[in-house]
C-alpha cells in the first residue's frame, strides 16, 4: 500500500473531491500501487506512442483465459463486444432488449448509477429489494417481474453480482432461481459482474452465463475494479448462446469509447496480473475482518456483515444516536456526521435506494493504518 503522503499526490476523484484534512473512504478506488505487468504494458505503449484506437479481440480472449482458469467458464469470444465501460455497456445491452417506457428490475439497495442510467434511457425502474440478510428475495423478484411485463411489455432484470454495496455473492441456488423466474416471465437478464474477481475465502463466484438456463442472458465484465483501472476504461459485453444475435445488433460505434490504453492495461492484468490479484485479495480479507474488530471495539452500535465480495463494507448505522446540529433532528445522515465531525468521507446509504437510509458504504481497499484511522475518526465524531 502507498503512504498517505503519496496518496495525497494523486489527482483522481477519490483524493481531490474533499479538502486535504478529510480521509476518503468513499468512491470505489483502491489505495494500491499499480500491478507491475500493467504498469509495464502501459509504459511500453507510451514509449511507442501507441495511443490510437483499439483493434482486435485481445481483451475478449484474455478474459476468456482468465475466466476458464479462475471460474471454470470459457465465454465464447465470438459472442462478445468491446464497450467503453461496464455501465455504458449495460445501457447498450438494455437498448437491445427493451424499449422506451419498458421496465428494468433492480435490487436496492444497489449501485446508485443504476437508477440514473435507467431513467436517462426513458425506462422504468421496478424494485425487488434485497432481504434483510442482503440476499435476493424470490417473492420480491416474482412480484417485480409480474409488474414489469404487465400489458405484454418487454422487461429486463439488471443484476449486480457480486452485489454493490452489500458485498453479497449470490449462490448457485439463488442464480438458478433468477433463471427460472426470468424464463417464466420472459424477462431478459443483464448482469453487472465488474467485481467478479474480488471474492473472499468462504464464498464462490459463479458467472451467470455459466449456469443452465442463462442462454438468453448477458454479462458485462471488466478488469477495472479488481486491478484499480477505472482511469483506463474498457469492458467486455458477453452474450449467452441465444442472445448472441441480439448482441450482434449493437452498433459498432458503441465500442468506440473504449480506451486503447485501457484495453492494453486490462489485457495485461488478466493475463499476467493474477499473482498481484491474489496478494491484493489476501490484504482485503485481512482488512474486512479488521474493520469488524475495530467497529466492535469502538462503534458497537454499527451493525456490519463481513462482505463475501468487493472491497466495500455496508454499515448499518441506524442504532446510532445522531443529531443534526442545524435542526436538532435525530434523523441526521450518518455520512454527513462522519464527514463534518470526523473528517471521514463515506457514501450515504440513501443514494443506493430503498433500504439504504441510515447506512453508509465504507471502502476498505486501503492500508491497515488508514482503515484504523478512519474508524478512530468515526468514533470521535460520535463523542
Coordinates of C-alpha atoms in Angstrom, one line a residue:
X1 CA 0.0 0.0 0.0
X2 CA 1.1 3.6 -0.6
X3 CA 1.7 6.1 2.2
X4 CA -0.8 8.8 2.9
X5 CA 1.6 11.4 1.6
X6 CA 1.9 9.6 -1.7
X7 CA -1.9 9.1 -1.9
X8 CA -2.5 12.8 -1.4
X9 CA -0.4 13.5 -4.5
X10 CA -3.0 11.6 -6.6
X11 CA -5.3 13.7 -8.8
X12 CA -8.1 11.2 -9.1
X13 CA -11.6 11.9 -7.8
X14 CA -11.1 10.0 -4.5
X15 CA -8.3 12.2 -3.4
X16 CA -9.5 15.5 -4.9
X17 CA -13.2 15.7 -4.1
X18 CA -12.7 16.7 -0.4
X19 CA -10.3 19.0 1.4
X20 CA -6.9 17.6 2.4
X21 CA -7.9 17.1 6.1
X22 CA -10.7 14.6 5.0
X23 CA -9.8 10.9 4.9
X24 CA -11.6 9.5 1.8
X25 CA -13.3 6.1 2.2
X26 CA -16.0 6.6 -0.3
X27 CA -15.7 6.1 -4.1
X28 CA -14.6 2.7 -5.4
X29 CA -10.9 3.4 -6.0
X30 CA -8.2 1.4 -4.1
X31 CA -5.1 2.8 -2.5
X32 CA -2.7 0.4 -4.1
X33 CA 0.3 0.6 -6.4
X34 CA -0.5 -0.4 -10.0
X35 CA 0.2 -4.1 -10.8
X36 CA 3.7 -4.3 -12.3
X37 CA 2.6 -6.1 -15.5
X38 CA 0.0 -3.4 -16.1
X39 CA 2.5 -0.6 -15.5
X40 CA 5.0 -2.2 -17.9
X41 CA 2.4 -2.6 -20.6
X42 CA 1.3 1.0 -20.4
X43 CA 4.9 2.2 -20.2
X44 CA 5.7 0.2 -23.3
X45 CA 2.7 1.6 -25.2
X46 CA 3.6 5.2 -24.3
X47 CA 7.2 4.6 -25.4
X48 CA 5.8 3.5 -28.8
X49 CA 3.3 6.4 -28.8
X50 CA 0.7 3.6 -29.2
X51 CA -2.2 5.8 -28.3
X52 CA -4.6 5.3 -31.2
X53 CA -7.9 3.4 -31.4
X54 CA -8.4 -0.2 -30.0
X55 CA -8.5 -3.0 -32.5
X56 CA -9.0 -6.8 -32.3
X57 CA -10.3 -9.3 -29.8
X58 CA -7.3 -9.4 -27.4
X59 CA -9.5 -8.3 -24.4
X60 CA -12.2 -10.9 -25.0
X61 CA -9.5 -13.6 -25.4
X62 CA -7.7 -12.6 -22.2
X63 CA -11.0 -12.5 -20.4
X64 CA -11.9 -16.0 -21.6
X65 CA -8.5 -17.3 -20.5
X66 CA -8.8 -15.8 -17.1
X67 CA -12.4 -17.0 -16.6
X68 CA -11.5 -20.5 -17.6
X69 CA -8.7 -20.7 -15.1
X70 CA -10.5 -18.8 -12.3
X71 CA -14.1 -19.9 -12.6
X72 CA -14.1 -22.9 -14.9
X73 CA -16.1 -21.0 -17.5
X74 CA -14.9 -20.1 -21.0
X75 CA -17.0 -17.4 -22.7
X76 CA -17.3 -17.7 -26.5
X77 CA -15.3 -14.8 -27.8
X78 CA -17.5 -14.7 -30.9
X79 CA -20.4 -13.7 -28.6
X80 CA -18.6 -10.6 -27.1
X81 CA -18.4 -6.9 -27.8
X82 CA -15.9 -4.3 -26.6
X83 CA -17.7 -1.5 -24.7
X84 CA -16.3 1.7 -23.1
X85 CA -17.0 0.5 -19.5
X86 CA -19.5 -1.8 -17.7
X87 CA -22.2 0.8 -17.1
X88 CA -22.2 2.2 -20.6
X89 CA -22.2 -1.4 -21.9
X90 CA -25.2 -2.2 -19.7
X91 CA -27.0 0.8 -21.3
X92 CA -26.3 -0.5 -24.8
X93 CA -27.5 -4.0 -23.9
X94 CA -30.6 -2.7 -22.3
X95 CA -31.4 -0.8 -25.5
X96 CA -31.2 -4.1 -27.4
X97 CA -33.8 -5.9 -25.3
X98 CA -36.1 -3.1 -24.0
X99 CA -37.8 -0.1 -25.5
X100 CA -39.0 3.3 -24.3
X101 CA -41.2 3.0 -21.2
X102 CA -40.3 -0.6 -20.6
X103 CA -39.2 -1.7 -17.1
X104 CA -35.8 -2.7 -15.7
X105 CA -35.9 -4.6 -12.4
X106 CA -33.2 -3.9 -9.8
X107 CA -32.4 -5.0 -6.3
X108 CA -32.0 -2.0 -3.9
X109 CA -30.0 -1.0 -2.1
X110 CA -27.9 -1.2 -5.2
X111 CA -25.2 0.7 -7.1
X112 CA -26.6 4.2 -7.4
X113 CA -25.9 4.9 -11.1
X114 CA -28.4 2.1 -12.0
X115 CA -31.2 4.5 -11.1
X116 CA -29.9 7.4 -13.1
X117 CA -28.9 5.5 -16.3
X118 CA -32.2 3.6 -16.4
X119 CA -34.1 6.8 -16.1
X120 CA -31.9 8.5 -18.6
X121 CA -32.9 5.8 -21.1
X122 CA -36.6 6.5 -20.5
X123 CA -37.1 3.1 -18.9
X124 CA -38.9 2.5 -15.7
X125 CA -37.3 1.3 -12.5
X126 CA -39.1 -1.6 -10.8
X127 CA -37.7 -2.6 -7.5
X128 CA -37.2 -6.0 -6.0
X129 CA -35.5 -5.1 -2.7
X130 CA -33.0 -7.4 -1.1
X131 CA -34.0 -9.3 2.0
X132 CA -32.9 -8.1 5.5
X133 CA -30.0 -10.6 5.1
X134 CA -28.9 -8.8 1.9
X135 CA -30.0 -11.8 -0.3
X136 CA -32.1 -12.0 -3.4
X137 CA -35.7 -12.3 -2.4
X138 CA -37.7 -14.7 -4.7
X139 CA -41.1 -13.4 -3.7
X140 CA -40.0 -9.8 -4.4
X141 CA -38.5 -10.8 -7.7
X142 CA -41.6 -12.6 -8.7
X143 CA -43.8 -9.6 -7.9
X144 CA -41.4 -7.2 -9.7
X145 CA -41.2 -9.4 -12.8
X146 CA -45.0 -9.7 -12.9
X147 CA -45.3 -5.9 -12.7
X148 CA -42.5 -5.3 -15.3
X149 CA -44.1 -7.4 -18.0
X150 CA -47.7 -6.4 -17.4
X151 CA -49.6 -5.5 -20.5
X152 CA -47.2 -7.5 -22.6
X153 CA -44.3 -5.1 -22.2
X154 CA -40.7 -6.2 -22.6
X155 CA -38.6 -6.1 -19.5
X156 CA -35.0 -6.7 -18.2
X157 CA -33.5 -7.6 -14.9
X158 CA -30.3 -5.8 -14.1
X159 CA -28.4 -7.9 -11.5
X160 CA -25.4 -6.8 -9.6
X161 CA -23.1 -9.8 -9.0
X162 CA -21.2 -9.6 -6.6
X163 CA -23.6 -7.0 -5.2
X164 CA -22.6 -3.4 -4.6
X165 CA -22.9 -2.0 -1.9
X166 CA -23.6 -5.1 0.4
X167 CA -20.8 -7.3 -0.9
X168 CA -23.2 -10.3 -1.2
X169 CA -22.0 -13.1 -3.5
X170 CA -25.0 -14.8 -5.0
X171 CA -25.2 -18.6 -4.6
X172 CA -25.9 -21.2 -7.2
X173 CA -29.4 -21.7 -5.9
X174 CA -30.1 -18.0 -6.0
X175 CA -28.9 -17.7 -9.5
X176 CA -30.9 -20.7 -10.6
X177 CA -33.9 -19.1 -9.1
X178 CA -33.2 -16.0 -11.2
X179 CA -33.0 -18.0 -14.4
X180 CA -36.3 -19.9 -13.6
X181 CA -38.2 -16.7 -12.8
X182 CA -36.8 -14.8 -15.7
X183 CA -37.7 -17.6 -18.1
X184 CA -41.2 -17.9 -16.6
X185 CA -41.9 -14.2 -17.0
X186 CA -40.0 -13.6 -20.3
X187 CA -37.6 -11.2 -18.6
X188 CA -34.1 -10.7 -20.1
X189 CA -31.2 -10.9 -17.6
X190 CA -28.3 -8.5 -17.7
X191 CA -25.6 -9.0 -15.1
X192 CA -23.0 -6.5 -13.9
X193 CA -20.0 -8.7 -12.9
X194 CA -17.5 -5.9 -12.5
X195 CA -16.5 -7.1 -9.0
X196 CA -16.3 -10.8 -10.1
X197 CA -12.5 -11.3 -9.3
X198 CA -13.0 -9.7 -5.8
X199 CA -14.4 -12.7 -3.9
X200 CA -13.1 -13.7 -0.5
X201 CA -12.4 -17.0 1.2
X202 CA -15.6 -18.9 2.1
X203 CA -17.5 -17.7 -1.0
X204 CA -17.5 -18.7 -4.6
X205 CA -18.3 -16.5 -7.6
X206 CA -20.4 -18.2 -10.3
X207 CA -20.5 -16.4 -13.7
X208 CA -24.2 -16.1 -14.6
X209 CA -23.7 -17.3 -18.1
X210 CA -22.1 -20.5 -16.9
X211 CA -25.4 -21.7 -15.5
X212 CA -28.1 -23.8 -17.2
X213 CA -31.0 -21.6 -18.2
X214 CA -28.9 -18.4 -18.8
X215 CA -28.7 -18.8 -22.5
X216 CA -30.8 -15.6 -23.2
X217 CA -28.8 -13.5 -20.8
X218 CA -25.9 -11.1 -20.9
X219 CA -22.9 -10.3 -18.7
X220 CA -20.7 -7.2 -18.5
X221 CA -17.1 -7.8 -17.2
X222 CA -14.0 -5.7 -16.7
X223 CA -10.6 -5.8 -15.0
X224 CA -11.2 -2.2 -13.8
X225 CA -12.3 -2.8 -10.2
X226 CA -10.0 -5.8 -9.4
X227 CA -6.9 -4.1 -10.7
X228 CA -7.9 -0.5 -9.9
X229 CA -8.1 0.6 -13.5
X230 CA -11.1 3.0 -13.5
X231 CA -9.0 5.7 -15.2
X232 CA -8.2 3.5 -18.2
X233 CA -11.6 2.5 -19.4
X234 CA -12.6 -0.7 -21.2
X235 CA -15.0 -3.6 -20.7
X236 CA -16.5 -6.6 -22.5
X237 CA -20.1 -7.5 -23.1
X238 CA -20.8 -11.2 -23.3
X239 CA -24.0 -12.8 -24.6
X240 CA -25.4 -16.2 -23.9
X241 CA -25.8 -18.5 -26.9
X242 CA -29.4 -17.5 -27.5
X243 CA -28.6 -13.8 -27.0
X244 CA -25.7 -13.6 -29.5
X245 CA -27.9 -12.4 -32.3
X246 CA -29.1 -9.6 -30.1
X247 CA -25.6 -8.6 -29.2
X248 CA -24.7 -8.6 -32.9
X249 CA -27.2 -5.8 -33.3
X250 CA -25.2 -3.5 -31.0
X251 CA -23.9 -0.6 -33.1
X252 CA -20.2 -0.7 -33.8
X253 CA -19.9 2.8 -32.5
X254 CA -21.0 1.7 -29.0
X255 CA -17.4 0.3 -28.5
X256 CA -15.6 3.4 -29.8
X257 CA -15.4 4.9 -26.4
X258 CA -13.2 2.2 -25.1
X259 CA -9.7 3.4 -24.5
X260 CA -6.9 1.7 -26.4
X261 CA -4.6 2.1 -23.4
X262 CA -7.5 0.7 -21.3
X263 CA -7.6 -2.4 -23.4
X264 CA -3.8 -2.8 -23.2
X265 CA -3.9 -2.4 -19.4
X266 CA -6.8 -4.8 -18.9
X267 CA -5.3 -7.5 -21.1
X268 CA -2.1 -7.3 -19.1
X269 CA -4.0 -7.5 -15.9
X270 CA -6.0 -10.6 -16.9
X271 CA -3.1 -12.4 -18.5
X272 CA -0.2 -11.5 -16.1
X273 CA -1.7 -9.9 -13.0
X274 CA -3.1 -12.9 -11.2
X275 CA -0.3 -13.1 -8.6
X276 CA -0.8 -9.4 -7.8
X277 CA -4.6 -10.0 -7.5
X278 CA -4.1 -12.9 -5.1
X279 CA -1.9 -10.7 -2.9
X280 CA -4.5 -8.0 -3.0
X281 CA -7.2 -10.4 -2.0
X282 CA -5.2 -11.5 1.0
X283 CA -4.9 -7.9 2.1
X284 CA -8.6 -7.2 1.5
X285 CA -9.5 -10.3 3.5
X286 CA -7.4 -9.0 6.4
X287 CA -9.0 -5.6 6.2
X288 CA -12.6 -6.7 6.0
X289 CA -12.0 -8.7 9.3
X290 CA -10.0 -5.9 10.9
X291 CA -12.9 -3.5 10.2
X292 CA -15.2 -5.8 12.1
X293 CA -12.9 -5.9 15.1
X294 CA -12.4 -2.1 15.1
X295 CA -16.2 -1.5 14.8
X296 CA -17.0 -4.0 17.6
X297 CA -14.5 -2.2 19.9
X298 CA -15.1 1.4 19.1
X299 CA -18.6 1.6 17.4
X300 CA -20.5 -1.4 18.6
X301 CA -23.9 0.2 17.7
X302 CA -23.0 -0.1 14.0
X303 CA -24.1 -3.4 12.5
X304 CA -21.7 -4.9 10.0
X305 CA -21.9 -8.1 8.0
X306 CA -18.5 -9.0 6.7
X307 CA -18.8 -9.0 2.9
X308 CA -18.1 -12.0 0.8
X309 CA -17.1 -9.9 -2.1
X310 CA -15.8 -6.5 -3.2
X311 CA -13.8 -4.1 -1.0
X312 CA -16.9 -2.2 0.1
X313 CA -18.5 -2.5 3.6
X314 CA -22.2 -1.8 4.1
X315 CA -22.5 -0.3 7.6
X316 CA -25.9 -0.2 9.3
X317 CA -25.8 3.0 11.5
X318 CA -29.5 3.2 12.4
X319 CA -28.9 2.5 16.1
X320 CA -26.6 5.4 16.5
X321 CA -27.9 8.4 18.4
X322 CA -27.2 11.0 15.7
X323 CA -28.4 14.6 15.8
X324 CA -28.3 17.1 13.0
X325 CA -26.5 20.1 14.5
X326 CA -28.5 22.6 12.4
X327 CA -32.0 21.3 13.2
X328 CA -31.6 19.2 16.4
X329 CA -33.2 16.4 14.4
X330 CA -32.2 12.9 15.4
X331 CA -32.6 11.7 11.8
X332 CA -29.2 13.0 10.8
X333 CA -27.4 11.3 7.9
X334 CA -24.5 9.3 9.4
X335 CA -22.3 10.0 6.4
X336 CA -22.7 13.7 7.0
X337 CA -21.9 13.3 10.7
X338 CA -18.8 11.3 9.9
X339 CA -17.7 13.9 7.4
X340 CA -18.4 17.1 9.3
X341 CA -17.3 15.9 12.8
X342 CA -14.8 13.1 12.0
X343 CA -13.4 14.3 8.6
X344 CA -14.0 10.9 7.0
X345 CA -15.8 10.7 3.7
X346 CA -18.1 7.7 3.2
X347 CA -21.1 7.2 0.8
X348 CA -24.5 7.9 2.3
X349 CA -26.7 4.9 2.1
X350 CA -29.8 6.7 0.8
X351 CA -28.2 7.1 -2.7
X352 CA -28.5 3.3 -3.1
X353 CA -32.3 3.4 -2.9
X354 CA -34.8 1.5 -0.8
X355 CA -33.2 0.1 2.3
X356 CA -30.2 2.4 2.2
X357 CA -31.3 5.2 4.6
X358 CA -29.3 5.1 7.9
X359 CA -26.5 3.2 6.3
X360 CA -23.1 4.2 4.8
X361 CA -20.8 2.5 2.3
X362 CA -17.1 2.3 3.5
X363 CA -14.2 1.5 1.2
X364 CA -11.6 -0.8 3.0
X365 CA -9.4 -1.1 -0.1
X366 CA -6.6 0.8 1.6
X367 CA -3.9 0.2 4.1
X368 CA -4.5 -1.3 7.6
X369 CA -3.3 2.0 9.0
X370 CA -5.9 4.1 7.1
X371 CA -8.8 1.7 8.0
X372 CA -7.8 2.0 11.6
X373 CA -7.6 5.8 11.4
X374 CA -10.9 6.1 9.6
X375 CA -12.7 4.1 12.3
X376 CA -11.0 6.1 15.0
X377 CA -12.2 9.3 13.4
X378 CA -15.7 8.0 13.0
X379 CA -15.8 7.1 16.7
X380 CA -14.6 10.5 17.6
X381 CA -17.4 12.0 15.5
X382 CA -19.9 10.5 17.9
X383 CA -18.3 11.7 21.2

